[in-house]
Short mmCIF file of C-alpha atoms in Angstrom, two decimals:
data_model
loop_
_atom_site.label_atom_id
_atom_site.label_comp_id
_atom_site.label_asym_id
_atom_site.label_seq_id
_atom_site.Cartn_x
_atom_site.Cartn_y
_atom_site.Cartn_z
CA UNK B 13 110.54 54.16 74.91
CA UNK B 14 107.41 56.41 74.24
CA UNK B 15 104.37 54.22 73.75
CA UNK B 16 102.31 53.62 70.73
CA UNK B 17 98.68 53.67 70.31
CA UNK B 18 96.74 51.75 67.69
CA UNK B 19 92.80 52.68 67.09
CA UNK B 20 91.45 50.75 63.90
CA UNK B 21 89.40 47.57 62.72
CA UNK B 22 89.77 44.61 63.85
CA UNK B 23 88.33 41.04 62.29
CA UNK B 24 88.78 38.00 60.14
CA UNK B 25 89.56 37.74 56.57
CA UNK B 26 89.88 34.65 54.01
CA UNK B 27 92.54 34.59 51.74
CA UNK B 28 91.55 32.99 47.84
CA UNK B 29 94.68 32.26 45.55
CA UNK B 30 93.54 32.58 41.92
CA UNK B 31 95.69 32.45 38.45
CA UNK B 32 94.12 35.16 37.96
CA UNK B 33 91.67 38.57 39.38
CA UNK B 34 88.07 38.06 37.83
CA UNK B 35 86.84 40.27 35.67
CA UNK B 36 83.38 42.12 36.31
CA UNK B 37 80.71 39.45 35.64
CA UNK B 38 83.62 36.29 35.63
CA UNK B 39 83.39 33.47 37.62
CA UNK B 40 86.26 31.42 38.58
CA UNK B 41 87.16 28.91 41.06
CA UNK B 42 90.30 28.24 43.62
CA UNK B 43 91.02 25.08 45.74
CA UNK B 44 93.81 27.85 47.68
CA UNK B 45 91.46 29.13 51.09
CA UNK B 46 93.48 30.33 53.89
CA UNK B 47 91.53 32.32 56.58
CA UNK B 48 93.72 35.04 59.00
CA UNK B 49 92.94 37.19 61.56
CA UNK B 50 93.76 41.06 61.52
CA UNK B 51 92.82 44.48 59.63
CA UNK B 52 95.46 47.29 59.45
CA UNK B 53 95.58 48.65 63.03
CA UNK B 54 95.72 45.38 64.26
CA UNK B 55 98.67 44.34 61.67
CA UNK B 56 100.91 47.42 62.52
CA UNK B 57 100.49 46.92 66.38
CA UNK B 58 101.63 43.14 66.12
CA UNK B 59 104.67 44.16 63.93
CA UNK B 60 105.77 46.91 66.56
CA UNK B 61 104.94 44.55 69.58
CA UNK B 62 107.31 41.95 68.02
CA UNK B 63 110.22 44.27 67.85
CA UNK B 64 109.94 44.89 71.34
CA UNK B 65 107.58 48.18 71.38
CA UNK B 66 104.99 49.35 74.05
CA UNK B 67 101.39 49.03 72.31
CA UNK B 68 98.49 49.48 72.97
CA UNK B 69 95.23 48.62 70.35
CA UNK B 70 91.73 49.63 70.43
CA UNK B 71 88.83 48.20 68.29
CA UNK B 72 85.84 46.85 67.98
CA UNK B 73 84.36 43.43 68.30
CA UNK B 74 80.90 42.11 66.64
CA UNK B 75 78.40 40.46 68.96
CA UNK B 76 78.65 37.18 67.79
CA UNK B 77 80.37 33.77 67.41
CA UNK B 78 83.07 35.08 65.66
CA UNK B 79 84.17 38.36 67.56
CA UNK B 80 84.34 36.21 70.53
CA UNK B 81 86.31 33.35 68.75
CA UNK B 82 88.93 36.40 67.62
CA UNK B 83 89.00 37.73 71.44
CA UNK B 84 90.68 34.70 72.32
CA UNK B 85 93.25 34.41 69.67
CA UNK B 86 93.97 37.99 69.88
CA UNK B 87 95.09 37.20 73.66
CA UNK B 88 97.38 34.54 72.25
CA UNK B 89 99.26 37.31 70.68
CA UNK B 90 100.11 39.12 73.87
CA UNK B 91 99.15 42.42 72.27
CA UNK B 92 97.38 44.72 74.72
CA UNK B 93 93.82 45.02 73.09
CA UNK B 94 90.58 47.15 74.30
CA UNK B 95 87.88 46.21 72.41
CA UNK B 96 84.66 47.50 72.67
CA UNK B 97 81.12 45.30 71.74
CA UNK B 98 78.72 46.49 69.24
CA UNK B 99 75.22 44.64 68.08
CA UNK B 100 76.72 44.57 64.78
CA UNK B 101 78.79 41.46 62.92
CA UNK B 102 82.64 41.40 63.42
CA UNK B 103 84.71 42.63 60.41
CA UNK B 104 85.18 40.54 58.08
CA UNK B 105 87.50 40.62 54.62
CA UNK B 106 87.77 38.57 51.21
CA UNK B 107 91.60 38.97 49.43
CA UNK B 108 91.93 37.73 46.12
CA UNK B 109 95.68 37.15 45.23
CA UNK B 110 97.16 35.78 41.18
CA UNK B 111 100.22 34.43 40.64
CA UNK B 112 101.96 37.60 39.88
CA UNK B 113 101.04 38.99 43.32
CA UNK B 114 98.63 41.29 42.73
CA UNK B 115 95.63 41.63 44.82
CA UNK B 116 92.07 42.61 45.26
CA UNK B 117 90.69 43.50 49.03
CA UNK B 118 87.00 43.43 49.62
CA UNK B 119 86.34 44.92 53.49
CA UNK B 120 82.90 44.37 55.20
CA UNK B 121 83.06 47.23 58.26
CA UNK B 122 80.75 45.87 59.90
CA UNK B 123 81.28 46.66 63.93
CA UNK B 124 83.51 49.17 63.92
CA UNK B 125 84.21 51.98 66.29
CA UNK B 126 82.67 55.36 66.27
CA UNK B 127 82.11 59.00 68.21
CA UNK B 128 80.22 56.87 70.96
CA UNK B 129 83.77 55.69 71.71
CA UNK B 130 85.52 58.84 72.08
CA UNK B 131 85.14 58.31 75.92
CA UNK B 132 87.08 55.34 76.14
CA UNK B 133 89.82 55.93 73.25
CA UNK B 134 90.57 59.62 75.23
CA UNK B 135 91.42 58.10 77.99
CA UNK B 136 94.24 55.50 76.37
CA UNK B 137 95.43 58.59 74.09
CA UNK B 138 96.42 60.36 77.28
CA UNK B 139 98.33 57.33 78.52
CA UNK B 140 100.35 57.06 75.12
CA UNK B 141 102.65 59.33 73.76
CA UNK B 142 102.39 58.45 69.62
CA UNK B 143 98.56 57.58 68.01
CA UNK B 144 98.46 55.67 64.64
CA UNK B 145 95.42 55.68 62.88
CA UNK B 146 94.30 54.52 59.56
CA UNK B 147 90.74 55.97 58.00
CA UNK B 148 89.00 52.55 58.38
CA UNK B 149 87.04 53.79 61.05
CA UNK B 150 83.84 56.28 61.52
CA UNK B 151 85.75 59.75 59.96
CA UNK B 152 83.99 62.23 62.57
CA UNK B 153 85.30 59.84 64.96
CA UNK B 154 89.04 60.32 63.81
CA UNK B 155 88.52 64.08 63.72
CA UNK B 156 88.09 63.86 67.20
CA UNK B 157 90.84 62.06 67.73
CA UNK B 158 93.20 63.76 65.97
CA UNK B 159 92.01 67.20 67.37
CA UNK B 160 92.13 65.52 70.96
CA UNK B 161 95.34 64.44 70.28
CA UNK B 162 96.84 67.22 69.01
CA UNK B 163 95.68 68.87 72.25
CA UNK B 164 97.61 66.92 74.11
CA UNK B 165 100.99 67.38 72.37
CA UNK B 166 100.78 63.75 71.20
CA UNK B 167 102.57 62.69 67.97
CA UNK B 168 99.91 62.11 65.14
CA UNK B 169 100.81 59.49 62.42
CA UNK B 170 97.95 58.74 59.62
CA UNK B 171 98.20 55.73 57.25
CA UNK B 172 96.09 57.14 54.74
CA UNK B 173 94.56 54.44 53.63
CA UNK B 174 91.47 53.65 52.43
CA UNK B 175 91.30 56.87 50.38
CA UNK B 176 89.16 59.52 51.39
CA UNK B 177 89.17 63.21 52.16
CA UNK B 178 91.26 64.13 54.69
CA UNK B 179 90.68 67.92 54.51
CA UNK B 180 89.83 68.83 58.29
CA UNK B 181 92.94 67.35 59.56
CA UNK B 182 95.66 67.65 56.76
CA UNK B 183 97.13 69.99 58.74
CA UNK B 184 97.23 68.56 62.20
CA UNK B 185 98.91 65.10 61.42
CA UNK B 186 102.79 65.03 62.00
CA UNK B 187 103.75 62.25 60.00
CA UNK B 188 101.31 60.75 56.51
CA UNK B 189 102.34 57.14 55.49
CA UNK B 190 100.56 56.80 51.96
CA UNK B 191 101.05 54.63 48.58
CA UNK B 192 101.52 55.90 45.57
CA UNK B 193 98.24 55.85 44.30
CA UNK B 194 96.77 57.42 47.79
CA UNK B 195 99.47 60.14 47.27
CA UNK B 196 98.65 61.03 44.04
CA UNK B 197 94.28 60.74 44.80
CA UNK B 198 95.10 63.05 48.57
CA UNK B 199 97.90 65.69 47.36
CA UNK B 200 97.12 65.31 43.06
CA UNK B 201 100.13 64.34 40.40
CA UNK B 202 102.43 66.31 41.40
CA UNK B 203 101.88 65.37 44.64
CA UNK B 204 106.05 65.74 45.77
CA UNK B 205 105.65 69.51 44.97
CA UNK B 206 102.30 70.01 46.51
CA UNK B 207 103.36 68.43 49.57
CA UNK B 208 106.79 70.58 50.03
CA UNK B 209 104.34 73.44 49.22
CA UNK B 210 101.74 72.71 52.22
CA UNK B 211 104.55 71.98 54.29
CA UNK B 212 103.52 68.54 55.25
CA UNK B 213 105.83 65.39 56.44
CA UNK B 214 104.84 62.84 53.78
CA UNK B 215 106.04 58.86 53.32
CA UNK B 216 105.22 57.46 50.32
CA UNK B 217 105.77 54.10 49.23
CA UNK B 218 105.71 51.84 46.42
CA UNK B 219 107.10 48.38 45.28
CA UNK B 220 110.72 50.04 44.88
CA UNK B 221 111.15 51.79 47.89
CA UNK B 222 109.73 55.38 49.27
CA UNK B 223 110.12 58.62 48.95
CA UNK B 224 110.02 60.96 52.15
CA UNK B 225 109.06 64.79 51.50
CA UNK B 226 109.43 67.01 54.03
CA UNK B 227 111.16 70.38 54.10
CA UNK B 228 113.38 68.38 50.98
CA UNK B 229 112.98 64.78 49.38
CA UNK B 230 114.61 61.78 50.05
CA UNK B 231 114.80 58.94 47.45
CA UNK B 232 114.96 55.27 49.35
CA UNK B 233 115.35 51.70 47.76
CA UNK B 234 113.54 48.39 48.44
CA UNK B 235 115.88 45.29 48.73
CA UNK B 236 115.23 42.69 46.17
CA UNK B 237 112.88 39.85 46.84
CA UNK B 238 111.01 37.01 45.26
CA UNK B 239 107.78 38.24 45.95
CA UNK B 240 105.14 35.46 47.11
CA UNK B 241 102.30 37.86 48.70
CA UNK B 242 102.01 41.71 49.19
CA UNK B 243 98.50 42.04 51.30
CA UNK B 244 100.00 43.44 54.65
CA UNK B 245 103.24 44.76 53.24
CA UNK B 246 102.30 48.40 54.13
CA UNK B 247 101.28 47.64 57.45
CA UNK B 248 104.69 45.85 58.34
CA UNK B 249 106.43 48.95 57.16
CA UNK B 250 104.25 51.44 59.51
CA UNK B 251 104.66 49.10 62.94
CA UNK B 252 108.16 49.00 61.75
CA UNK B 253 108.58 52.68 61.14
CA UNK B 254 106.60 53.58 64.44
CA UNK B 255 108.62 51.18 66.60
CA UNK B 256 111.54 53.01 65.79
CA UNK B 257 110.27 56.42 65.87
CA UNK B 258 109.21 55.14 69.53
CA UNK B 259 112.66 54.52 70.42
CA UNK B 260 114.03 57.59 69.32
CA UNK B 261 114.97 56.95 65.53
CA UNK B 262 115.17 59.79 63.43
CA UNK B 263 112.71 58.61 60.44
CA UNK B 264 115.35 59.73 57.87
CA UNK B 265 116.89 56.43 59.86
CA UNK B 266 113.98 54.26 60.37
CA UNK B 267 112.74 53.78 56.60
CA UNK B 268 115.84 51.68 55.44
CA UNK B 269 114.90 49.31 58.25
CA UNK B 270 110.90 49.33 57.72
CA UNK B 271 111.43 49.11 53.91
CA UNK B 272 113.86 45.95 54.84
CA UNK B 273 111.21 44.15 56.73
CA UNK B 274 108.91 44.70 54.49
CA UNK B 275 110.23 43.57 51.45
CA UNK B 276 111.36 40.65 53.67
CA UNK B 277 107.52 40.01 54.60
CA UNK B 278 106.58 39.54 50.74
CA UNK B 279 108.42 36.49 50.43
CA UNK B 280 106.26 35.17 52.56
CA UNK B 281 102.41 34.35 52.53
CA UNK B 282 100.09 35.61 55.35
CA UNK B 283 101.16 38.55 57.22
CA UNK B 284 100.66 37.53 60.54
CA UNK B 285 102.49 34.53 59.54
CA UNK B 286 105.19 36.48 57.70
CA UNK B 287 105.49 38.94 61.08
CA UNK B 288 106.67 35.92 63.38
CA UNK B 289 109.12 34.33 60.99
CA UNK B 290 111.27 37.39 60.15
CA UNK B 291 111.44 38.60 63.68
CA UNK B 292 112.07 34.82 65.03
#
């Protein structure tokens, strides 16, 4: 089993149930709070960690109350985490989800991790054999990484996600896991052509399944679901798709079972909470 290495944000987010998304300038009101620990990296790791995978994750923590409050029930997890203190606030999110399960994600970055930390995430890349990043954190920073990485004959896999330009490293990643909409802003409309044309390993995914582009494209359907909650959906489907790729899964092999736990983890609300009840 080759061993996977998460580097991303890390932090607390509150979860507001609304009939429906404001629009600019509305207020409206919800008695629905729920608050959840998390961020992408964080997500994916858990997801491979339940399956059984070899993870490490790196972040950052805030110096105050609530960094050190998420320390401790990160530990309760029994995911390997290195976290590294800044004199900054922890991370902290606001997800608005209506009925129909759409949602709206508002991110404060607060501490996250940057080139100062090169030192320390170098070291855990040469222990690890497969890095998963997301662009949440400082972009110079995951240049370095990447480059670093690629240096090292590790396997680079992006989740391309928030948008942003990925120019400098486009060509050093060995696996993109995007949305449609990402897809379409990173590689343009015709983003299946432009992507066979660059040569690049591409997953993209939507609400009916993905589409994997590399030197052809293959068409894959989601199972259907009565969908409760989609915030975390992707990130179930990367730890899924990197815990098999770590045991030796061809990824032509490992969608159909990331697609099927994720569409599985929409029927239920919370991620986190959604992770522990369709592996249990």
């Amino acid at each position: 089993m080759q061993k996977v290495l998460y580097i991303g944000i890390f932090g607390d987010s509150i979860f507001l149930n609304v009939n429906k998304l404001p629009k600019p300038g509305e207020t409206i009101q919800t008695n629905d709070c729920f608050h959840e620990f998390g961020g992408k990296g964080f997500n994916q790791a858990y997801m491979t960690k339940r399956l059984g995978g070899d993870v490490t994750f790196i972040s950052s923590i805030g110096n105050d109350d609530l960094g050190q409050e998420l320390i401790e029930k990160i530990k309760e997890k029994e995911v390997n985490h290195i976290y590294i203190k800044k004199d900054k606030n922890t991370c902290f999110g606001v997800i608005l989800t209506e009925q129909s399960a759409e949602n709206e994600v508002i991110v404060y970055s607060g501490a996250t991790l940057d080139e100062s930390d090169f030192k320390t995430i170098k070291g855990e890349i040469d222990k690890s054999d497969i890095i998963s990043l997301q662009l949440e954190i400082n972009y110079n920073l995951i240049e370095q990484i990447v480059k670093y990485a690629k240096e090292q004959g590790k396997t680079v896999i992006l989740n391309a996600s928030p948008i942003m330009d990925i120019s400098s490293i486009i060509n050093l990643i060995d696996l993109f896991v995007v949305n449609t909409v990402e897809a379409i802003a990173i590689f343009g409309e015709k983003f299946k052509d432009t992507i066979l044309e660059k040569k690049l390993n591409v997953i993209v995914t939507s609400s009916i399944g993905a589409t994997y582009i590399s030197s052809e494209i293959k068409e894959y359907k989601t199972i259907k679901v009565n969908v409760k909650d989609t915030v975390g959906a992707g990130d179930v489907f990367l730890g899924t798709l990197n815990y098999y790729i770590s045991i030796g899964t061809q990824i032509e092999d490992a969608i159909p079972i990331a697609l099927e736990y994720a569409s599985k983890s929409v029927e239920i609300e919370h991620v986190l909470n959604a992770i522990d009840k369709i592996i249990s």
